[in-house]
Short mmCIF file of C-alpha atoms and ligand atoms in Angstrom, two decimals:
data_model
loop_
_atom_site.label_atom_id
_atom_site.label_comp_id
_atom_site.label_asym_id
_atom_site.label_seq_id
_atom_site.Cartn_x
_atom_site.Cartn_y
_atom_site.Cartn_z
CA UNK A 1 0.00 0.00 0.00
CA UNK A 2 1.38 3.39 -0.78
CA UNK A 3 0.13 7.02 0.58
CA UNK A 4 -0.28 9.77 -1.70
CA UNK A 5 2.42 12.59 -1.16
CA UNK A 6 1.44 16.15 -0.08
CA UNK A 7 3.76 17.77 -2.48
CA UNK A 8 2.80 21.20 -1.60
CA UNK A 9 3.86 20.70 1.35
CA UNK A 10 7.13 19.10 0.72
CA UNK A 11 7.66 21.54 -1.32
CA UNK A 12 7.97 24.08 1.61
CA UNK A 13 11.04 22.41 2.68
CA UNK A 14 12.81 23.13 -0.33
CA UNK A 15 13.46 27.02 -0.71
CA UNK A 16 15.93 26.27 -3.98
CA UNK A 17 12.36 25.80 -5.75
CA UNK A 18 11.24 29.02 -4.94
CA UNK A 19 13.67 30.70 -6.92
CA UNK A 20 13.55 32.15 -10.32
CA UNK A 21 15.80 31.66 -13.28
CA UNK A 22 15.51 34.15 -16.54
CA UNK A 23 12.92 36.04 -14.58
CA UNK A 24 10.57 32.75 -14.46
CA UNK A 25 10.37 30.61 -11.87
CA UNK A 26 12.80 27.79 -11.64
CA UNK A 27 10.93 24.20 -12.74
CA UNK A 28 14.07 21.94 -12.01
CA UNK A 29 14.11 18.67 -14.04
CA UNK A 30 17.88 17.92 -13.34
CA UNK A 31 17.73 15.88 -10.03
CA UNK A 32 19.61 12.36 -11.83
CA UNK A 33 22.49 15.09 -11.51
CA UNK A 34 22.20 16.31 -8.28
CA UNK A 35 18.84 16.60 -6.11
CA UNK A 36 18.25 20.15 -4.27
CA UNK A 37 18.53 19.49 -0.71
CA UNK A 38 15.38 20.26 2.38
CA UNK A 39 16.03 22.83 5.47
CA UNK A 40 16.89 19.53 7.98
CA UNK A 41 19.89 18.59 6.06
CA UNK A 42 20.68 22.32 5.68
CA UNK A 43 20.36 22.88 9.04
CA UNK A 44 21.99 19.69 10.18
CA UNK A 45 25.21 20.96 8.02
CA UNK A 46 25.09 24.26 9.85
CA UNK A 47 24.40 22.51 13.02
CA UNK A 48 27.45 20.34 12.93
CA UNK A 49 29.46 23.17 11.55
CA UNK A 50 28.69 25.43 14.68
CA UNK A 51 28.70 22.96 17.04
CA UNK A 52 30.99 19.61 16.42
CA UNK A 53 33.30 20.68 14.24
CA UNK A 54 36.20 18.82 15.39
CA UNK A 55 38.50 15.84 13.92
CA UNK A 56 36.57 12.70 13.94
CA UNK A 57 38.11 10.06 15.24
CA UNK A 58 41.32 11.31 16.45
CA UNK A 59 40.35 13.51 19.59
CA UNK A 60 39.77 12.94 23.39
CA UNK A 61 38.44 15.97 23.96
CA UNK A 62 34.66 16.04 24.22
CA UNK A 63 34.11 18.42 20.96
CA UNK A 64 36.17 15.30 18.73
CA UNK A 65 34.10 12.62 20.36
CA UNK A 66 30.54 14.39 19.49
CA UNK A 67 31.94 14.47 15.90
CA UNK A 68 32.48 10.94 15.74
CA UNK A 69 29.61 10.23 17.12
CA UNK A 70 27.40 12.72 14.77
CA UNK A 71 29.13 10.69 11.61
CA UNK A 72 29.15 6.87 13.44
CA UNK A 73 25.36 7.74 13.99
CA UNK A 74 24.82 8.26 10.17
CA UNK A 75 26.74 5.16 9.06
CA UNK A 76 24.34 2.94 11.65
CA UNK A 77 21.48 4.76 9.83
CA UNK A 78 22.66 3.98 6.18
CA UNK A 79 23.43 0.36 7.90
CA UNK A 80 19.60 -0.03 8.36
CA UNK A 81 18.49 2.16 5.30
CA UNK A 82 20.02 -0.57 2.79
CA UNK A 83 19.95 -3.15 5.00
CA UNK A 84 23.78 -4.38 5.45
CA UNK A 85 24.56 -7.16 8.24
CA UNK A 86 27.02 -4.27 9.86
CA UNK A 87 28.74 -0.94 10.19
CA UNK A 88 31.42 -2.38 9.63
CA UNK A 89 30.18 -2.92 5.84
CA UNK A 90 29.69 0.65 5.32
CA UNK A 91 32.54 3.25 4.29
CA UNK A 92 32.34 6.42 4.12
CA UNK A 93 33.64 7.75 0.35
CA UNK A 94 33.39 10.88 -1.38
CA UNK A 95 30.83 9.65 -4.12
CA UNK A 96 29.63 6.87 -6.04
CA UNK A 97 32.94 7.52 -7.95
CA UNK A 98 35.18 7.28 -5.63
CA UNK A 99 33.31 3.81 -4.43
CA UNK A 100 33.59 2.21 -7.60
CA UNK A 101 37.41 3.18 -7.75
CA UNK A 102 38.22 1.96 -4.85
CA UNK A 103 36.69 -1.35 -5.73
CA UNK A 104 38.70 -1.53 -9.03
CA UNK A 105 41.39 -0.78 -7.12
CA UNK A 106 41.63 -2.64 -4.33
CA UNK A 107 39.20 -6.04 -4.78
CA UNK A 108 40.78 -5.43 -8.20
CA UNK A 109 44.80 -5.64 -6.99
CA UNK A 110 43.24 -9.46 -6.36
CA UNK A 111 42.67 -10.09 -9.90
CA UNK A 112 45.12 -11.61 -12.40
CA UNK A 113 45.65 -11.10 -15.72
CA UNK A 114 43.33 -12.91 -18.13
CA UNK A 115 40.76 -12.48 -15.10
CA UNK A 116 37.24 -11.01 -16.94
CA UNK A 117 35.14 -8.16 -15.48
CA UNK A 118 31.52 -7.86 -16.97
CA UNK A 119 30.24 -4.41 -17.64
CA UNK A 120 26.89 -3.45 -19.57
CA UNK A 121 26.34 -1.02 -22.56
CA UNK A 122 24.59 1.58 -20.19
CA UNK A 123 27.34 2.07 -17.34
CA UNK A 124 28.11 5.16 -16.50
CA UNK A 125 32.13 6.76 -16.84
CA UNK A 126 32.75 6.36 -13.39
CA UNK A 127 31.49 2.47 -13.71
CA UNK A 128 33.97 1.96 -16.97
CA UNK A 129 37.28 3.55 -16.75
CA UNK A 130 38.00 2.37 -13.11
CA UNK A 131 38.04 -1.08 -14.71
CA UNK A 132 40.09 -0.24 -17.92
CA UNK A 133 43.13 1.00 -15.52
CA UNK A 134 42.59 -2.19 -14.04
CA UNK A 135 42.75 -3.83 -17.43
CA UNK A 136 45.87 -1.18 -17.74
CA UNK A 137 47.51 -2.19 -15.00
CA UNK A 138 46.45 -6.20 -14.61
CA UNK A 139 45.67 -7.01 -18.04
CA UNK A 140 41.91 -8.17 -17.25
CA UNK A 141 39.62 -8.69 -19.79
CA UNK A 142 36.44 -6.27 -20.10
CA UNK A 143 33.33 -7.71 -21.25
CA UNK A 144 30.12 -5.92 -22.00
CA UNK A 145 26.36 -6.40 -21.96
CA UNK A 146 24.25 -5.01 -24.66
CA UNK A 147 20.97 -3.57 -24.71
CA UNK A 148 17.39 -4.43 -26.61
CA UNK A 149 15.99 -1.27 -28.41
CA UNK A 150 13.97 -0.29 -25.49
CA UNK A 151 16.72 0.01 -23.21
CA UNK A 152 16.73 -3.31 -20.95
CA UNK A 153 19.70 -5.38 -20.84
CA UNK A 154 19.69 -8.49 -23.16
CA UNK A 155 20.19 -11.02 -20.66
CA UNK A 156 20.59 -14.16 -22.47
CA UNK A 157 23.90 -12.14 -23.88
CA UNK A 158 24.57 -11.75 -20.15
CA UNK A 159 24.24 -15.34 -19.16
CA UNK A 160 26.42 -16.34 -22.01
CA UNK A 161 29.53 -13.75 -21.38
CA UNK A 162 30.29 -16.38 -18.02
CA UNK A 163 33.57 -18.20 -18.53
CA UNK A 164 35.27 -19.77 -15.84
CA UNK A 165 37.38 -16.70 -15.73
CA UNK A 166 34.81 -14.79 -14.55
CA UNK A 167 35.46 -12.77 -11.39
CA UNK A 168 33.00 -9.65 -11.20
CA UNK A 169 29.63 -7.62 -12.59
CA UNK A 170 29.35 -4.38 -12.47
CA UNK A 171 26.49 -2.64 -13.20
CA UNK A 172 23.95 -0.05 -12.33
CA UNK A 173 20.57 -0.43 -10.70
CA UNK A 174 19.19 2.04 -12.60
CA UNK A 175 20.35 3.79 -15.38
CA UNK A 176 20.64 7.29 -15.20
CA UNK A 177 20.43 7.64 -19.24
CA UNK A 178 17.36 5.82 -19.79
CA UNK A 179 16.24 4.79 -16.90
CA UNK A 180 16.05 1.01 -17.07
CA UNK A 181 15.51 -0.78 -13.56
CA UNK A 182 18.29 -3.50 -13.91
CA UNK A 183 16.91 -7.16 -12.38
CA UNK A 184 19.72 -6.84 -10.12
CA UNK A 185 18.84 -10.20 -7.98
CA UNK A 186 18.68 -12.07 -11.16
CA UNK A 187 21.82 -10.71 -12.21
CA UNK A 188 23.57 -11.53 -8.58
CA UNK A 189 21.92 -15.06 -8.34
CA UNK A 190 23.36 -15.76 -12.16
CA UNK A 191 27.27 -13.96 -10.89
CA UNK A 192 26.87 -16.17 -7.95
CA UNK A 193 26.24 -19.40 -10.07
CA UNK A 194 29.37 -18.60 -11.71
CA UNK A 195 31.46 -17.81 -8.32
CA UNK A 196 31.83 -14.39 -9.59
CA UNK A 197 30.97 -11.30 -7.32
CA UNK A 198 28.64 -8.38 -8.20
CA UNK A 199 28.94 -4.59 -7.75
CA UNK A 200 25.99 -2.58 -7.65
CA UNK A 201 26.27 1.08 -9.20
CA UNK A 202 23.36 2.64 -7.21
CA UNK A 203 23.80 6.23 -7.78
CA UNK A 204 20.33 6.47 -9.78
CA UNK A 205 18.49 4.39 -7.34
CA UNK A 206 18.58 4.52 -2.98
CA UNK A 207 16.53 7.77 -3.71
CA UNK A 208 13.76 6.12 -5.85
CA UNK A 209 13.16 2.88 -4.66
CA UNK A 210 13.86 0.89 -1.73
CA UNK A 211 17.25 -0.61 -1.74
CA UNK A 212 17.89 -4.36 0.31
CA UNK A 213 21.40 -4.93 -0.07
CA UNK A 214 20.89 -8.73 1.07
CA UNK A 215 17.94 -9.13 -1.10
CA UNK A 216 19.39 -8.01 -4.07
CA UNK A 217 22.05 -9.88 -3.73
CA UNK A 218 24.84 -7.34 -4.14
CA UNK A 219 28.45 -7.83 -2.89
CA UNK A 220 29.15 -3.89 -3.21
CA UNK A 221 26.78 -1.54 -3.58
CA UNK A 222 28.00 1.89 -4.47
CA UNK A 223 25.79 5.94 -4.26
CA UNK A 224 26.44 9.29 -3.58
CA UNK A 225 24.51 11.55 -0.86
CA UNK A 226 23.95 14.44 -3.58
CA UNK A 227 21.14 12.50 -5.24
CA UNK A 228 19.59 11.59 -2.24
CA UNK A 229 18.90 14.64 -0.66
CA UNK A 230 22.18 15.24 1.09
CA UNK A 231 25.30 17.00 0.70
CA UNK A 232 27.32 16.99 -1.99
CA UNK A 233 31.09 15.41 -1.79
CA UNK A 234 29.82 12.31 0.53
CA UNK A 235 29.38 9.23 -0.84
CA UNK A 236 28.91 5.31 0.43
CA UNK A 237 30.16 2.04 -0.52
CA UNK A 238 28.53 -1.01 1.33
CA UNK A 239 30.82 -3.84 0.96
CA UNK A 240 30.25 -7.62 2.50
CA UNK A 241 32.26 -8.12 4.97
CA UNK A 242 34.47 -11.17 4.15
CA UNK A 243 34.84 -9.28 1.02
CA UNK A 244 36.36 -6.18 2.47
CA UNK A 245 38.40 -8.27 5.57
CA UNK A 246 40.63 -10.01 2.41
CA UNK A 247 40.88 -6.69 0.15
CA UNK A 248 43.53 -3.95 0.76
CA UNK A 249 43.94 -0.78 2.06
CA UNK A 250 42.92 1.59 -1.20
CA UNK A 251 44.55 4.89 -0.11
CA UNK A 252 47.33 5.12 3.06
CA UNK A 253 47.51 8.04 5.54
CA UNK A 254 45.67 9.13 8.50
CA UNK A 255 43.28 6.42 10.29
CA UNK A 256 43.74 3.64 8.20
CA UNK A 257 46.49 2.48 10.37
CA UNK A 258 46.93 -0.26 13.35
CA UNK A 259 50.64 0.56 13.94
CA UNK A 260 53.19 2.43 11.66
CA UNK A 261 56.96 1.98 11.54
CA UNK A 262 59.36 2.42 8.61
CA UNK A 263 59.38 -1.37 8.99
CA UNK A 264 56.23 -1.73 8.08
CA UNK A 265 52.86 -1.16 8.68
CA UNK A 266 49.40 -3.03 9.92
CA UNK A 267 45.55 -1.68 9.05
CA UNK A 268 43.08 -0.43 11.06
CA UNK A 269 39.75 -2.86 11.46
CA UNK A 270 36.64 -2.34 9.32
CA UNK A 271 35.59 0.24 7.81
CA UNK A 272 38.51 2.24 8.85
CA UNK A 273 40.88 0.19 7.16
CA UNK A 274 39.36 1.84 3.75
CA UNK A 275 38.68 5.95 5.41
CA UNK A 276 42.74 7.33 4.77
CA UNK A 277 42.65 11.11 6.04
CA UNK A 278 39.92 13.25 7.45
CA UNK A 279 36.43 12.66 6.17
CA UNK A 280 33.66 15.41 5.10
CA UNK A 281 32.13 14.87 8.75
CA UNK A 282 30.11 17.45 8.53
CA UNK A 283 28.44 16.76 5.01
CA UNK A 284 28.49 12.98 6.56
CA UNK A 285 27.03 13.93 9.89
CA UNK A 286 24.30 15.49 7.77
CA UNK A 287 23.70 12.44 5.49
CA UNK A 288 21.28 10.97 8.40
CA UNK A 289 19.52 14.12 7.79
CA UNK A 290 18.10 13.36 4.18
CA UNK A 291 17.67 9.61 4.81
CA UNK A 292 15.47 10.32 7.54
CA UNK A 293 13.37 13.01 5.54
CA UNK A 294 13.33 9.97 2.41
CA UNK A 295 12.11 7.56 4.98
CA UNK A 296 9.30 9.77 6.47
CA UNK A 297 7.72 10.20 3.28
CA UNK A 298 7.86 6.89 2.50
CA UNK A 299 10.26 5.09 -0.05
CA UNK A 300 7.76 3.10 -1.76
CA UNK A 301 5.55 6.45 -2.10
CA UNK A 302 8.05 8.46 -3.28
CA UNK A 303 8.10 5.34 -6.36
CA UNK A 304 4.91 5.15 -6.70
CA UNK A 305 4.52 9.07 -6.59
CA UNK A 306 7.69 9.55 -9.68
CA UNK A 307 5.76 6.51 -11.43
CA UNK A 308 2.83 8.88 -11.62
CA UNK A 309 4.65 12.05 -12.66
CA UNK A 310 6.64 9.59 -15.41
CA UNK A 311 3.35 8.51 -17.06
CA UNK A 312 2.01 11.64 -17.18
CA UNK A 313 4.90 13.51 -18.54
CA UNK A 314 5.79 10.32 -21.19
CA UNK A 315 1.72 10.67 -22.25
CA UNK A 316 2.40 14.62 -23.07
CA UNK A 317 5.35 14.18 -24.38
CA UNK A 318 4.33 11.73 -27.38
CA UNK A 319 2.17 13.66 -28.77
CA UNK A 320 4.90 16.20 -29.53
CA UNK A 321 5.80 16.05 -33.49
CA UNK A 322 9.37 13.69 -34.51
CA UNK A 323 10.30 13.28 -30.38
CA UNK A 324 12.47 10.47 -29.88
CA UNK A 325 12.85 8.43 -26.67
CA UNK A 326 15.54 6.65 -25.60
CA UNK A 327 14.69 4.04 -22.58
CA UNK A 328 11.30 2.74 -22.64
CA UNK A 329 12.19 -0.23 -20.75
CA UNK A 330 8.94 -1.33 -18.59
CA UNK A 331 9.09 -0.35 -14.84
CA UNK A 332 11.86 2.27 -15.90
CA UNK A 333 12.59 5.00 -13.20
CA UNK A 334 11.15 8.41 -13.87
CA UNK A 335 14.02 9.92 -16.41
CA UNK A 336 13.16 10.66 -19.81
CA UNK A 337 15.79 11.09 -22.51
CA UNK A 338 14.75 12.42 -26.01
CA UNK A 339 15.76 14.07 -28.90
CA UNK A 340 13.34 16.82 -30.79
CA UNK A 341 13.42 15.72 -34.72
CA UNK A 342 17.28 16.51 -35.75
CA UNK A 343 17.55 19.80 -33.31
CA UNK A 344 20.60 19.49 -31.26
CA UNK A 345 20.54 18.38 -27.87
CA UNK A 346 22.11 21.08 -26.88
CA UNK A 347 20.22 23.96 -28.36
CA UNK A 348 17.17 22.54 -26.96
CA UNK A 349 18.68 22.74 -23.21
CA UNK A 350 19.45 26.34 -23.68
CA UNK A 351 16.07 27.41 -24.97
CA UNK A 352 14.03 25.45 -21.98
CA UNK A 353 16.77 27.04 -19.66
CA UNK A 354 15.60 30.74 -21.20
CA UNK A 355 11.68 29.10 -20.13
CA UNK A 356 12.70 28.58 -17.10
CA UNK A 357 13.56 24.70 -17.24
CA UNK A 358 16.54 22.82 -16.05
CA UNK A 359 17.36 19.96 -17.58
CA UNK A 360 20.33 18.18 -18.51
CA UNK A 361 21.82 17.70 -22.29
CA UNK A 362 25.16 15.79 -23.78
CA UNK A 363 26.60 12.21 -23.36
CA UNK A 364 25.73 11.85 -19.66
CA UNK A 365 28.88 10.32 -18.75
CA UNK A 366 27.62 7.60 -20.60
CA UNK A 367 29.31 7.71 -24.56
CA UNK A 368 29.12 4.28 -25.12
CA UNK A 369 25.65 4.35 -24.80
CA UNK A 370 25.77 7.06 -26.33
CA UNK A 371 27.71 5.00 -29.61
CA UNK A 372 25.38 2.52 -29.39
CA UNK A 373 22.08 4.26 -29.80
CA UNK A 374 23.98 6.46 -32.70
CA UNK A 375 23.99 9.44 -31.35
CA UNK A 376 26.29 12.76 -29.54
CA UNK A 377 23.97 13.12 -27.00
CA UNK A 378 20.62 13.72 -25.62
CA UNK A 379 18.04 16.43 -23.54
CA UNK A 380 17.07 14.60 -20.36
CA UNK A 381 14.37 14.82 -17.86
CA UNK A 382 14.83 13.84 -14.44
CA UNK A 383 12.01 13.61 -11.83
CA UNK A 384 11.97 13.86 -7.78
CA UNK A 385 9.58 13.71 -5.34
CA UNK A 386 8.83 17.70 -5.05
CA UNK A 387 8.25 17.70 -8.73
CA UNK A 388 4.71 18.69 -9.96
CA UNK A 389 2.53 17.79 -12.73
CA UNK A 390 1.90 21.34 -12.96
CA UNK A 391 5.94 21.72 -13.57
CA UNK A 392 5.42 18.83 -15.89
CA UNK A 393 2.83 20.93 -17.92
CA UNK A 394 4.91 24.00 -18.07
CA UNK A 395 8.19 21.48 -19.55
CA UNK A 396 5.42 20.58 -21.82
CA UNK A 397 4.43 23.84 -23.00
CA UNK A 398 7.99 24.92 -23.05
CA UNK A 399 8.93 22.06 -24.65
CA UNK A 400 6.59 22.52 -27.83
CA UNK A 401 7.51 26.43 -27.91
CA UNK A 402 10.92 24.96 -28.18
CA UNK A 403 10.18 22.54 -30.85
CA UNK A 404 8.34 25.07 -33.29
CA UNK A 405 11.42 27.26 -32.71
CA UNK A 406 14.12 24.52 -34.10
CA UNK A 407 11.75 22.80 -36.39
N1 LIG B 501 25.57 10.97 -12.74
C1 LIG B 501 24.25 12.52 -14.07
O1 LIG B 501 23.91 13.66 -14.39
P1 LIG B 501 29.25 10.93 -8.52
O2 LIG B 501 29.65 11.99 -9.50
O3 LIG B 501 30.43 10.15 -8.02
O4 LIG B 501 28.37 11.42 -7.43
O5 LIG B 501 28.32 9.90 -9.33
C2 LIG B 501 28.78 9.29 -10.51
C3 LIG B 501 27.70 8.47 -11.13
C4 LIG B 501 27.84 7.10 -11.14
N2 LIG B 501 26.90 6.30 -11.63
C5 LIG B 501 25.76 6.78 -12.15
C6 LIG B 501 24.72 5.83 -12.67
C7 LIG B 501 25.55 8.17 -12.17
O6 LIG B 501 24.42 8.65 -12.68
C8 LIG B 501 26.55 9.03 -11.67
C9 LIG B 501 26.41 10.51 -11.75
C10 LIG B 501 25.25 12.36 -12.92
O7 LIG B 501 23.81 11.52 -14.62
C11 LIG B 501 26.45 13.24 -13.11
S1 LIG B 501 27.44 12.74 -14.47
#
């Protein structure tokens, strides 16, 4: 059962919306880039800036200890928000990037030449080129997915890329091109069949569905707070256990150390062994902050509330002369990427920008996507849950003044 959202009212706790951009008032359709953030997490980064700014970690005195506790607080609450076994699973990274790295990096130092890494067609940058320094440096093989027209994976290409040289998947939950929901437990139970690991990209997904790290299966699961609501430069990557005891240490310095000598060194226990130098603890601190505000309104409403807004705005937007859509994969997660006839992506983000409309245009991160469809790039919609279907009629309107302009 879901609950209907009162968007007005959410909307309150959002004063970014209020604003005005070219003297109209701002409808913002970019949140698969970053989402704007409420007053609590605001206020819970000014809060911990006033009042516990201190080295986490590292201090006796009381000021050090109520940082440390402010951030240790947030990982037990992203702990319970995707459901990992442990705190000790969760590290604290500066973004989904970062996550992925250090995963390439360090689970990847375990891999041998000749080893094979399966990616998919719809990965973003930061889920490709960690794994071709790896291939750089180890000499794995890269392996790729590719997609139906619609956008969904072809998984009976998937099942057949196994070899017995198979060590890892990669791949996102949710694609932040074209929005395809990837059947991630599938996916997992199939890696697992094979002995091979998988590694969840979820930047596109904890804040548009609910995320089970156990029941999906996932080995590593990687997002950043800036799409969820929360400050920008934080970012998580849950990792089982076992998984992270037999990896190394991805960047030395401060923390991640039992005992130094010039003889030699020993780690620090989970997570620490993976959080070298001092942390955003405020940004951190305030993470809590926007999972909280997610949970209150519900993270199955907040789908079924996008779903709503994605049907609508898809129904509008078809009857709009020579659009093109890219991602029409059922159950897709509300982001729409089109083209307008031949105008360029490009010209068309300016124009809505000059209505009054955010959105995003280019390759997305995402060129060999891009490659694949045939194309440089694309205007894309993103949805979140203060979004409107009023907002979605003014896109729509702008949208169409837009079109008879480049047609
Ligand atoms: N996508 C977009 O506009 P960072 O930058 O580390 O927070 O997230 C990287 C990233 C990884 N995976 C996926 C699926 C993503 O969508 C992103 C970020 C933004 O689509 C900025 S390029």
């Amino acid at each position: 059962m879901t609950a209907p959202i009162d968007v007005t009212a959410l909307r309150a706790d959002f004063p970014a919306l209020d604003n005005k951009v070219n003297g109209r008032p701002l409808i913002y359709l970019d949140n698969a880039a970053t989402t704007q953030t409420p007053r609590v997490v605001v206020e819970a980064e000014v809060d911990a800036s006033y009042n516990r700014r201190a080295n986490v970690h590292r201090g006796v005195h009381s000021l050090s200890q109520e940082a440390t506790a402010a951030m240790e607080a947030t990982r037990r609450r992203v702990k319970e928000f995707i459901g990992a076994d442990s705190t000790d699973e969760i590290i604290f990274t500066r973004g989904t990037t970062e996550a992925i790295n250090l995963v390439a990096s360090s689970y990847g130092s375990l891999l041998k030449a000749g080893d094979e890494v399966i990616l998919t067609t719809m990965e973003h940058h930061s889920n490709i080129v960690p794994w071709q320094l790896l291939q750089q440096r180890s000499g794995i093989v890269i392996k790729v997915v590719p997609i139906d027209a619609d956008g969904s994976l072809d998984l009976d290409e998937y099942r057949r890329l196994f070899s017995e040289r198979t060590r890892l998947v990669s791949v996102c939950h949710v694609s932040n091109v074209l929005g395809t929901v990837n059947p991630i437990t599938e996916m997992a139970a199939e890696a697992h069949r094979h002995g091979a690991l998988i590694c969840v990209d979820g930047a596109q997904a904890v804040s548009h569905l609910k995320v089970d790290v156990k029941a999906l299966g996932a080995d590593f699961y990687a997002f950043s707070s800036h799409k969820m609501y929360g400050p920008a430069g934080v970012g998580i990557l849950y990792g089982r256990r076992e998984l992270l005891e037999a990896m190394p240490p991805y960047q030395g310095g401060g923390e991640m150390i039992g005992h130094v000598s010039f003889q030699g060194s020993t780690w620090a226990d989970l997570p620490y062994k993976f959080e070298a130098g001092t942390p955003d603890y405020i940004g951190a601190a305030a993470l809590a902050s926007a999972i909280d505000y997610m949970e209150a309104v519900g993270m199955d409403n907040i789908a079924a509330y996008e779903h709503a807004l994605l049907d609508y705005a898809m129904e509008q937007m078809r009857t709009i002369d020579g659009i093109r859509f890219f991602g029409t994969a059922p159950g897709k997660a509300a982001v729409i990427s089109f083209l307008l006839g031949s105008a360029h992506h490009y010209d068309t983000g300016i124009l809505l920008d000059q209505l009054g409309v955010a959105v995003r245009t280019g390759h997305h991160c995402a060129q060999p996507l891009m490659e694949a469809y045939g194309i440089e790039g694309t205007v894309r919609a993103s949805f979140a849950l203060y979004n409107t279907r009023e907002e979605i009629d003014i896109f729509i309107a702008a949208l169409r003044r837009v079109a008879a302009m480049l047609s």
